[in-house]
Coordinates of C-alpha atoms in Angstrom, one line a residue:
Chain Q
M9 CA 11.6 9.7 7.8
Y10 CA 9.9 12.7 9.3
K11 CA 10.2 16.5 8.9
E12 CA 8.9 19.2 11.3
T13 CA 5.8 21.0 10.3
N14 CA 6.0 24.8 10.4
L15 CA 3.5 24.9 13.2
R16 CA 5.6 22.6 15.3
S17 CA 8.8 24.7 14.7
I18 CA 6.9 27.9 15.7
A19 CA 5.4 26.3 18.8
K20 CA 8.8 25.0 19.8
G21 CA 10.3 28.4 19.2
I22 CA 7.7 30.2 21.3
S23 CA 7.9 27.7 24.2
W24 CA 11.7 28.1 24.2
R25 CA 11.3 31.9 24.2
F26 CA 9.2 31.8 27.3
V27 CA 11.8 29.7 29.1
A28 CA 14.7 31.9 27.8
T29 CA 13.2 35.3 28.4
G30 CA 11.9 34.3 31.8
T31 CA 15.4 33.4 32.8
T32 CA 16.8 36.7 31.5
I33 CA 14.2 38.7 33.4
I34 CA 14.8 36.8 36.6
I35 CA 18.6 37.3 36.3
V36 CA 18.5 41.0 35.5
Y37 CA 15.9 41.5 38.3
T38 CA 18.2 39.7 40.8
F39 CA 21.2 41.8 39.8
F40 CA 19.6 45.2 39.6
G41 CA 16.3 44.9 41.6
R42 CA 14.4 46.9 38.9
L43 CA 11.5 44.8 37.6
D44 CA 10.5 47.3 34.8
L45 CA 14.0 47.4 33.3
A46 CA 14.3 43.7 33.7
I47 CA 11.2 43.1 31.7
A48 CA 12.2 45.7 29.1
A49 CA 15.6 44.0 28.7
G50 CA 13.9 40.6 28.5
L51 CA 11.6 41.8 25.7
L52 CA 14.3 43.5 23.7
E53 CA 16.4 40.3 24.0
T54 CA 13.5 38.3 22.7
I55 CA 13.1 40.3 19.6
L56 CA 16.8 40.4 18.9
K57 CA 17.4 36.7 19.5
I58 CA 14.5 35.4 17.4
A59 CA 16.2 37.1 14.4
L60 CA 19.7 36.0 15.5
Y61 CA 18.7 32.4 16.2
W62 CA 17.1 32.2 12.7
G63 CA 20.3 33.5 11.1
H64 CA 22.5 31.2 13.2
E65 CA 20.4 28.2 12.1
K66 CA 20.6 29.2 8.4
I67 CA 24.4 29.5 8.6
W68 CA 24.7 26.1 10.2
Q69 CA 22.4 24.5 7.6
K70 CA 25.0 25.4 5.0
I71 CA 27.9 23.8 6.9
R72 CA 28.3 20.1 6.0
W73 CA 30.9 19.4 8.6
G74 CA 29.8 17.1 11.5
K75 CA 27.0 15.5 9.6
E76 CA 27.4 11.8 9.4
R77 CA 25.5 9.2 7.3
I78 CA 23.6 6.8 9.5
E79 CA 25.4 3.5 9.1
P80 CA 23.0 0.7 8.1
F81 CA 23.3 -3.0 8.9
N82 CA 21.7 -6.2 7.6
V83 CA 20.6 -9.1 9.7
W84 CA 20.3 -12.2 7.6
F85 CA 18.4 -15.1 9.1
T86 CA 19.1 -18.5 7.5
G87 CA 17.8 -21.9 8.5
L88 CA 15.6 -24.9 7.5
P89 CA 11.9 -24.2 6.7
L90 CA 10.0 -23.8 10.0
S91 CA 13.2 -23.6 12.1
G92 CA 11.8 -20.4 13.6
K93 CA 13.5 -17.7 11.4
T94 CA 10.4 -15.5 10.8
T95 CA 9.3 -15.7 14.5
I96 CA 12.7 -14.6 15.8
A97 CA 13.1 -12.0 13.0
D98 CA 9.7 -10.5 13.8
L99 CA 10.6 -10.2 17.5
L100 CA 13.9 -8.6 16.7
Y101 CA 12.3 -6.2 14.3
Q102 CA 9.9 -5.0 17.0
K103 CA 12.8 -4.5 19.4
L104 CA 14.9 -2.6 16.8
Q105 CA 11.9 -0.3 15.9
K106 CA 12.1 1.2 19.4
L107 CA 15.6 2.5 18.6
D108 CA 14.0 4.8 16.1
I109 CA 16.4 4.0 13.2
P110 CA 15.3 3.6 9.6
L111 CA 14.5 -0.1 9.3
E112 CA 12.9 -2.5 6.9
R113 CA 11.7 -6.1 7.4
I114 CA 12.1 -8.4 4.4
D115 CA 10.6 -11.9 4.6
S116 CA 10.8 -14.7 2.1
K117 CA 7.0 -15.4 2.1
D118 CA 6.0 -11.8 1.6
I119 CA 8.3 -11.5 -1.5
R120 CA 7.2 -14.8 -2.9
A121 CA 3.5 -14.0 -2.3
L122 CA 4.0 -10.7 -4.2
I123 CA 6.0 -12.1 -7.0
P124 CA 5.1 -15.8 -7.5
D125 CA 6.8 -18.2 -9.9
I126 CA 10.2 -17.4 -8.5
G127 CA 11.0 -21.1 -8.4
Y128 CA 13.1 -23.3 -6.1
T129 CA 15.9 -24.7 -8.3
R130 CA 19.5 -23.8 -7.3
E131 CA 19.7 -21.3 -10.1
E132 CA 16.3 -19.7 -9.4
R133 CA 17.0 -19.4 -5.7
N134 CA 20.4 -17.8 -6.3
R135 CA 18.9 -15.3 -8.7
H136 CA 16.2 -14.5 -6.2
I137 CA 18.7 -13.9 -3.4
K138 CA 20.7 -11.7 -5.7
R139 CA 17.6 -9.6 -6.3
I140 CA 17.1 -9.3 -2.5
G141 CA 20.7 -8.3 -2.3
H142 CA 20.1 -5.5 -4.7
L143 CA 17.0 -4.4 -2.6
I144 CA 19.2 -4.3 0.5
Q145 CA 21.9 -2.3 -1.3
T146 CA 19.4 0.2 -2.4
L147 CA 17.9 0.5 1.1
Q148 CA 21.4 0.8 2.6
K149 CA 22.3 3.6 0.2
N150 CA 19.5 5.4 1.9
S151 CA 20.7 4.5 5.4
I152 CA 18.0 1.9 6.0
S153 CA 18.8 -1.2 7.9
T154 CA 17.2 -4.5 7.1
V155 CA 16.0 -7.6 8.9
C156 CA 15.8 -10.4 6.3
S157 CA 14.6 -14.0 6.8
F158 CA 15.2 -16.5 4.0
V159 CA 15.9 -20.2 4.0
S160 CA 18.9 -19.4 1.8
P161 CA 20.2 -22.9 1.8
Y162 CA 23.3 -22.4 -0.3
R163 CA 26.7 -21.0 0.8
E164 CA 27.2 -19.3 -2.5
S165 CA 24.1 -17.1 -2.2
R166 CA 24.8 -16.2 1.4
K167 CA 28.4 -15.3 0.4
M168 CA 26.9 -13.2 -2.4
I169 CA 24.8 -11.2 0.1
R170 CA 27.9 -10.7 2.3
Q171 CA 29.8 -9.3 -0.7
M172 CA 26.9 -7.1 -1.8
V173 CA 25.9 -5.5 1.5
K174 CA 27.5 -3.6 4.4
N175 CA 27.6 -4.7 8.1
N176 CA 26.1 -8.1 7.4
I177 CA 25.1 -10.2 10.4
V178 CA 24.3 -13.8 9.5
V179 CA 22.1 -15.5 12.1
Y180 CA 21.9 -19.2 11.7
V181 CA 18.6 -20.5 13.2
K182 CA 19.5 -24.1 14.1
A183 CA 16.9 -26.7 14.5
D184 CA 16.9 -30.5 13.9
L185 CA 15.1 -31.6 10.8
E186 CA 12.9 -33.7 13.1
T187 CA 12.0 -30.7 15.2
C188 CA 11.1 -28.7 12.1
Q189 CA 8.9 -31.6 10.9
Q190 CA 7.1 -31.7 14.2
R191 CA 6.4 -28.0 14.0
D192 CA 4.9 -28.6 10.5
Y193 CA 1.7 -26.7 11.1
K194 CA 1.7 -25.6 7.4
G195 CA 1.9 -29.3 6.3
V196 CA 4.8 -28.4 3.9
Y197 CA 7.1 -31.1 5.1
Q198 CA 4.3 -33.6 4.6
K199 CA 3.8 -32.4 1.0
A200 CA 7.6 -32.5 0.4
L201 CA 7.9 -36.0 1.7
Q202 CA 5.0 -37.1 -0.6
G203 CA 6.8 -35.4 -3.5
E204 CA 4.1 -32.8 -4.0
I205 CA 6.7 -30.0 -3.4
K206 CA 9.9 -30.4 -5.2
N207 CA 13.4 -29.0 -4.2
F208 CA 12.2 -28.7 -0.6
T209 CA 15.1 -27.8 1.6
G210 CA 15.9 -30.6 4.1
I211 CA 13.9 -33.2 2.2
S212 CA 14.6 -33.1 -1.5
D213 CA 17.2 -30.3 -1.5
I214 CA 20.4 -29.7 0.5
Y215 CA 20.8 -27.2 3.3
E216 CA 24.5 -26.1 3.6
E217 CA 25.2 -25.1 7.2
P218 CA 26.8 -21.7 7.6
Q219 CA 30.4 -21.8 8.7
H220 CA 30.8 -18.1 9.4
A221 CA 27.6 -17.0 11.0
E222 CA 28.0 -14.1 13.4
I223 CA 25.3 -15.6 15.7
V224 CA 24.1 -19.2 16.0
I225 CA 20.7 -19.7 17.6
D226 CA 20.0 -23.2 18.9
T227 CA 16.2 -23.3 19.0
E228 CA 16.3 -26.5 21.1
K229 CA 18.0 -24.6 23.9
I230 CA 16.6 -21.0 23.9
S231 CA 13.2 -19.4 23.3
P232 CA 12.5 -17.1 20.4
E233 CA 12.3 -14.2 22.9
E234 CA 15.7 -15.0 24.3
A235 CA 17.1 -15.4 20.8
A236 CA 15.8 -12.0 19.7
E237 CA 17.2 -10.4 22.9
T238 CA 20.7 -11.9 22.2
I239 CA 20.7 -10.6 18.6
F240 CA 19.4 -7.2 19.7
K241 CA 22.2 -6.9 22.2
Y242 CA 24.8 -7.9 19.6
I243 CA 23.5 -5.2 17.2
K244 CA 23.3 -2.5 19.9
K245 CA 26.9 -3.3 20.9
N246 CA 28.4 -3.3 17.4
Y247 CA 26.3 -1.1 15.2
I248 CA 24.3 1.5 17.3
K249 CA 26.4 4.4 18.5
Chain U
M15 CA 20.0 10.2 5.8
Y16 CA 22.3 12.1 8.1
K17 CA 22.6 12.5 11.8
E18 CA 24.6 15.1 13.6
T19 CA 27.9 14.1 15.2
N20 CA 28.3 15.0 18.9
L21 CA 31.1 17.3 18.0
R22 CA 28.9 19.2 15.6
S23 CA 26.1 19.6 18.1
I24 CA 28.6 20.9 20.7
A25 CA 30.3 23.3 18.2
K26 CA 26.8 24.6 17.2
G27 CA 25.8 25.0 20.8
I28 CA 29.0 27.0 21.7
S29 CA 28.7 29.2 18.6
W30 CA 25.1 30.0 19.5
R31 CA 26.1 30.7 23.1
F32 CA 28.6 33.3 22.0
V33 CA 25.9 35.0 19.9
A34 CA 23.3 34.8 22.7
T35 CA 25.4 35.7 25.7
G36 CA 27.0 38.6 23.7
T37 CA 23.5 40.0 23.1
T38 CA 22.5 39.7 26.7
I39 CA 25.7 41.5 27.9
I40 CA 25.2 44.3 25.4
I41 CA 21.5 44.7 26.4
V42 CA 22.2 44.7 30.1
Y43 CA 25.1 47.2 29.7
T44 CA 22.9 49.5 27.6
F45 CA 20.2 49.5 30.2
F46 CA 22.4 49.8 33.4
G47 CA 25.8 51.1 32.2
R48 CA 27.6 48.6 34.5
L49 CA 29.9 46.4 32.4
D50 CA 31.0 44.1 35.3
L51 CA 27.4 43.3 36.2
A52 CA 26.4 42.9 32.6
I53 CA 29.2 40.3 32.1
A54 CA 28.2 38.5 35.3
A55 CA 24.6 38.4 34.2
G56 CA 25.7 37.1 30.8
L57 CA 27.7 34.3 32.3
L58 CA 25.1 33.3 34.8
E59 CA 22.6 33.2 31.9
T60 CA 24.9 31.1 29.9
I61 CA 25.2 28.4 32.5
L62 CA 21.5 28.3 33.3
K63 CA 20.4 28.3 29.6
I64 CA 22.7 25.5 28.6
A65 CA 20.9 23.2 31.1
L66 CA 17.4 24.6 30.3
Y67 CA 17.9 24.3 26.5
W68 CA 18.9 20.7 26.9
G69 CA 15.9 20.0 29.0
H70 CA 13.6 21.8 26.5
E71 CA 15.0 19.8 23.6
K72 CA 14.5 16.5 25.5
I73 CA 10.9 17.3 26.3
W74 CA 10.2 18.2 22.6
Q75 CA 11.8 15.0 21.4
K76 CA 9.1 13.1 23.2
I77 CA 6.3 15.1 21.6
R78 CA 5.1 13.5 18.4
W79 CA 2.8 16.3 17.4
G80 CA 3.9 18.4 14.4
K81 CA 6.1 15.7 12.9
E82 CA 5.1 14.8 9.4
R83 CA 6.2 12.0 7.2
I84 CA 8.0 13.2 4.1
E85 CA 5.6 12.3 1.2
P86 CA 7.4 10.4 -1.5
F87 CA 6.6 10.5 -5.2
N88 CA 7.6 8.3 -8.2
V89 CA 8.5 9.6 -11.6
W90 CA 8.0 6.9 -14.2
F91 CA 9.6 7.5 -17.6
T92 CA 8.2 5.3 -20.4
G93 CA 8.9 5.4 -24.1
L94 CA 10.5 3.5 -27.0
P95 CA 14.1 2.3 -26.7
L96 CA 16.5 5.2 -27.3
S97 CA 13.7 7.8 -27.1
G98 CA 15.7 9.7 -24.5
K99 CA 14.2 8.4 -21.2
T100 CA 17.5 7.8 -19.4
T101 CA 19.1 11.1 -20.5
I102 CA 16.1 13.2 -19.3
A103 CA 15.7 11.1 -16.1
D104 CA 19.4 11.6 -15.3
L105 CA 19.1 15.3 -15.7
L106 CA 15.9 15.4 -13.6
Y107 CA 17.6 13.3 -10.9
Q108 CA 20.4 15.8 -10.7
K109 CA 18.0 18.7 -10.3
L110 CA 16.0 16.9 -7.7
Q111 CA 19.1 16.0 -5.7
K112 CA 19.6 19.7 -5.0
L113 CA 16.2 19.8 -3.1
D114 CA 17.9 17.6 -0.5
I115 CA 15.0 15.0 -0.4
P116 CA 15.6 11.3 0.0
L117 CA 15.8 10.1 -3.6
E118 CA 16.7 7.0 -5.6
R119 CA 17.4 6.6 -9.3
I120 CA 16.2 3.3 -10.9
D121 CA 17.1 2.6 -14.5
S122 CA 16.2 -0.5 -16.5
K123 CA 19.7 -1.1 -17.8
D124 CA 21.2 -1.1 -14.2
I125 CA 18.7 -3.6 -13.0
R126 CA 19.1 -5.8 -16.0
A127 CA 22.9 -5.6 -15.8
L128 CA 22.7 -6.7 -12.2
I129 CA 20.1 -9.5 -12.7
P130 CA 20.4 -10.8 -16.2
D131 CA 18.0 -13.4 -17.7
I132 CA 14.9 -11.4 -16.9
G133 CA 13.6 -11.9 -20.4
Y134 CA 11.5 -9.8 -22.8
T135 CA 8.3 -11.7 -23.2
R136 CA 5.1 -10.0 -22.2
E137 CA 4.8 -12.2 -19.1
E138 CA 8.5 -11.7 -18.1
R139 CA 8.3 -7.9 -18.6
N140 CA 5.2 -7.7 -16.5
R141 CA 6.8 -9.7 -13.7
H142 CA 9.9 -7.5 -13.9
I143 CA 7.9 -4.3 -13.6
K144 CA 6.0 -5.8 -10.7
R145 CA 9.3 -6.4 -8.9
I146 CA 10.2 -2.8 -9.6
G147 CA 6.9 -1.8 -8.2
H148 CA 7.7 -3.6 -5.0
L149 CA 11.1 -1.9 -4.8
I150 CA 9.4 1.5 -5.1
Q151 CA 6.8 0.6 -2.5
T152 CA 9.6 -0.4 0.0
L153 CA 11.4 2.8 -0.7
Q154 CA 8.3 4.9 -0.4
K155 CA 7.5 3.3 3.0
N156 CA 10.8 4.9 4.0
S157 CA 9.9 8.3 2.5
I158 CA 12.3 7.8 -0.5
S159 CA 11.2 9.2 -3.8
T160 CA 12.1 7.5 -7.1
V161 CA 13.0 8.4 -10.6
C162 CA 12.5 5.3 -12.8
S163 CA 13.1 4.8 -16.5
F164 CA 11.8 1.7 -18.2
V165 CA 10.5 1.1 -21.7
S166 CA 7.5 -0.4 -20.0
P167 CA 5.6 -0.9 -23.2
Y168 CA 2.4 -2.4 -21.9
R169 CA -0.5 -0.5 -20.4
E170 CA -1.2 -3.2 -17.9
S171 CA 2.2 -3.0 -16.3
R172 CA 2.1 0.8 -16.1
K173 CA -1.4 0.6 -14.6
M174 CA 0.0 -1.9 -12.0
I175 CA 2.7 0.6 -11.0
R176 CA 0.1 3.3 -10.6
Q177 CA -1.9 1.0 -8.3
M178 CA 1.1 0.0 -6.3
V179 CA 2.8 3.3 -5.6
K180 CA 1.8 6.7 -4.3
N181 CA 2.1 10.0 -6.1
N182 CA 2.8 8.4 -9.5
I183 CA 3.9 10.8 -12.3
V184 CA 4.0 9.1 -15.7
V185 CA 6.3 10.9 -18.2
Y186 CA 5.8 9.7 -21.7
V187 CA 9.0 10.4 -23.7
K188 CA 7.6 10.6 -27.2
A189 CA 9.9 10.0 -30.2
D190 CA 9.2 8.7 -33.7
L191 CA 10.4 5.2 -34.3
E192 CA 12.5 6.7 -37.2
T193 CA 14.2 9.2 -34.8
C194 CA 15.0 6.4 -32.3
Q195 CA 16.5 4.3 -35.1
Q196 CA 18.6 7.2 -36.2
R197 CA 19.9 7.6 -32.7
D198 CA 20.8 3.9 -32.6
Y199 CA 24.3 4.3 -31.3
K200 CA 24.0 1.0 -29.5
G201 CA 23.1 -0.8 -32.7
V202 CA 20.1 -2.4 -31.0
Y203 CA 17.5 -1.5 -33.6
Q204 CA 19.8 -2.9 -36.2
K205 CA 20.1 -6.2 -34.4
A206 CA 16.3 -6.2 -33.8
L207 CA 15.6 -5.7 -37.5
Q208 CA 18.0 -8.5 -38.3
G209 CA 16.1 -10.7 -35.8
E210 CA 19.1 -11.0 -33.5
I211 CA 17.1 -9.5 -30.6
K212 CA 13.6 -10.9 -30.2
N213 CA 10.6 -9.1 -28.7
F214 CA 12.2 -5.7 -29.3
T215 CA 9.8 -2.9 -28.6
G216 CA 8.9 -0.9 -31.7
I217 CA 10.2 -3.6 -34.1
S218 CA 9.1 -7.0 -33.0
D219 CA 7.0 -6.1 -30.0
I220 CA 4.2 -3.5 -29.5
Y221 CA 4.5 -0.2 -27.6
E222 CA 1.1 0.8 -26.2
E223 CA 1.1 4.6 -26.0
P224 CA 0.1 6.0 -22.5
Q225 CA -3.3 7.7 -22.4
H226 CA -3.1 9.1 -18.9
A227 CA 0.5 10.3 -18.7
E228 CA 0.9 13.3 -16.4
I229 CA 3.5 14.8 -18.7
V230 CA 4.2 14.1 -22.4
I231 CA 7.7 15.1 -23.7
D232 CA 7.9 15.6 -27.4
T233 CA 11.6 15.0 -28.0
E234 CA 11.3 16.4 -31.6
K235 CA 10.4 19.8 -30.1
I236 CA 12.2 20.3 -26.9
S237 CA 15.7 19.5 -25.6
P238 CA 16.5 17.0 -22.8
E239 CA 17.4 20.0 -20.6
E240 CA 14.1 21.7 -21.2
A241 CA 12.2 18.5 -20.7
A242 CA 13.9 17.9 -17.3
E243 CA 13.2 21.5 -16.3
T244 CA 9.5 21.1 -17.2
I245 CA 9.2 17.9 -15.1
F246 CA 11.2 19.5 -12.3
K247 CA 8.8 22.4 -12.1
Y248 CA 5.8 20.1 -12.2
I249 CA 7.1 18.1 -9.2
K250 CA 8.1 21.2 -7.3
K251 CA 4.6 22.7 -7.7
N252 CA 2.7 19.5 -6.9
Y253 CA 4.8 17.5 -4.4
I254 CA 7.4 19.7 -2.7
K255 CA 6.0 21.8 0.2

């Protein structure tokens, strides 16, 4: 969120005055053909209007009418590990930033890096998602939209998010388990298969497919760039006035 | 965060035009004594300036110079249970709201009500405070200031908050253990003494007094209202331009 510095306000005021007074002088000169009087009128106008404009602004600042809260939305990416959630979410975030709306990116790995020991049991995951829900709520109260990417394998936690936040857009990033395993540059599927990682979604824990996702991205068919563009258009159409 | 509706912008534009054109007509009439020409000049000016003003605004919207991020602060209330943190923090929050800055209130009991089972061991408390630190960071990135009240009994967790956030103001709400126990309308001290609540700060867990608090409030000497006013003045002096 930005505010104007005093210097900027003054510079802007002066630059507008040049434009405005210039116009007045030209008009008066055109009508009456007297340059001296035209300039005098222009200068008098300048002094008067600086004061009047200031007063006019002050009065309007006190009027609440016509001010509208910016309506935030939440994009919730769900899908198997390595399905491509983070990649698409990052691309979408970049696109949304250009719209100049208050925006926050929340990714599972950042949160888990910051606060380790969250755990991967059903109960721990649900509690974790609830905390994220609270974070989104707090941000939304301040008109900040969010782009979240979490495996979020259980219906109950995705449903909880939907109940907690406004304008929720679930994006299901669909990829075959085989495809995700082939993309396993982190070696996490390998570790899960060997039992080194427990409760690993897709291997030793269930992924419950979303049934009410607003958008389904089939990563076998479209590229991350195309996916981000599809979601971006959906948001622009439905949530950006 | 608010934005102007189109209707408000138009209404504001029209109301300013009345003021501005009126001034021009009066000036031209005063100089030349011809009301018909004065009105014609005023009307011509109106049409021209609506277009010019619009263009002028558009150009300035593209200029980044002179826009400044709103600098957020964090007020961190610490003290024994029932020392009066929440009461003073609520009063301060009300005062700060009048300044029309982006602001969020974070209270221990709200977070713990929302996400139970956080626990009260040293490790669990520290992890909890770290999460709050992350929440403040995220809000600060969006220029939102925070008023937080947490027992936060350990130096290490308060130090962590200081390292994580910007413009941290620690307020130590000082009250004798006896005073807090007398105020025990919740019956929590009673339960702690009977061993029903474990790790209860002041009874079965330590409270490490802050040594670097920006503000110390002695609740035996000043009222909550006076305390809030003191902190409010401190913030206004140091963080509100």
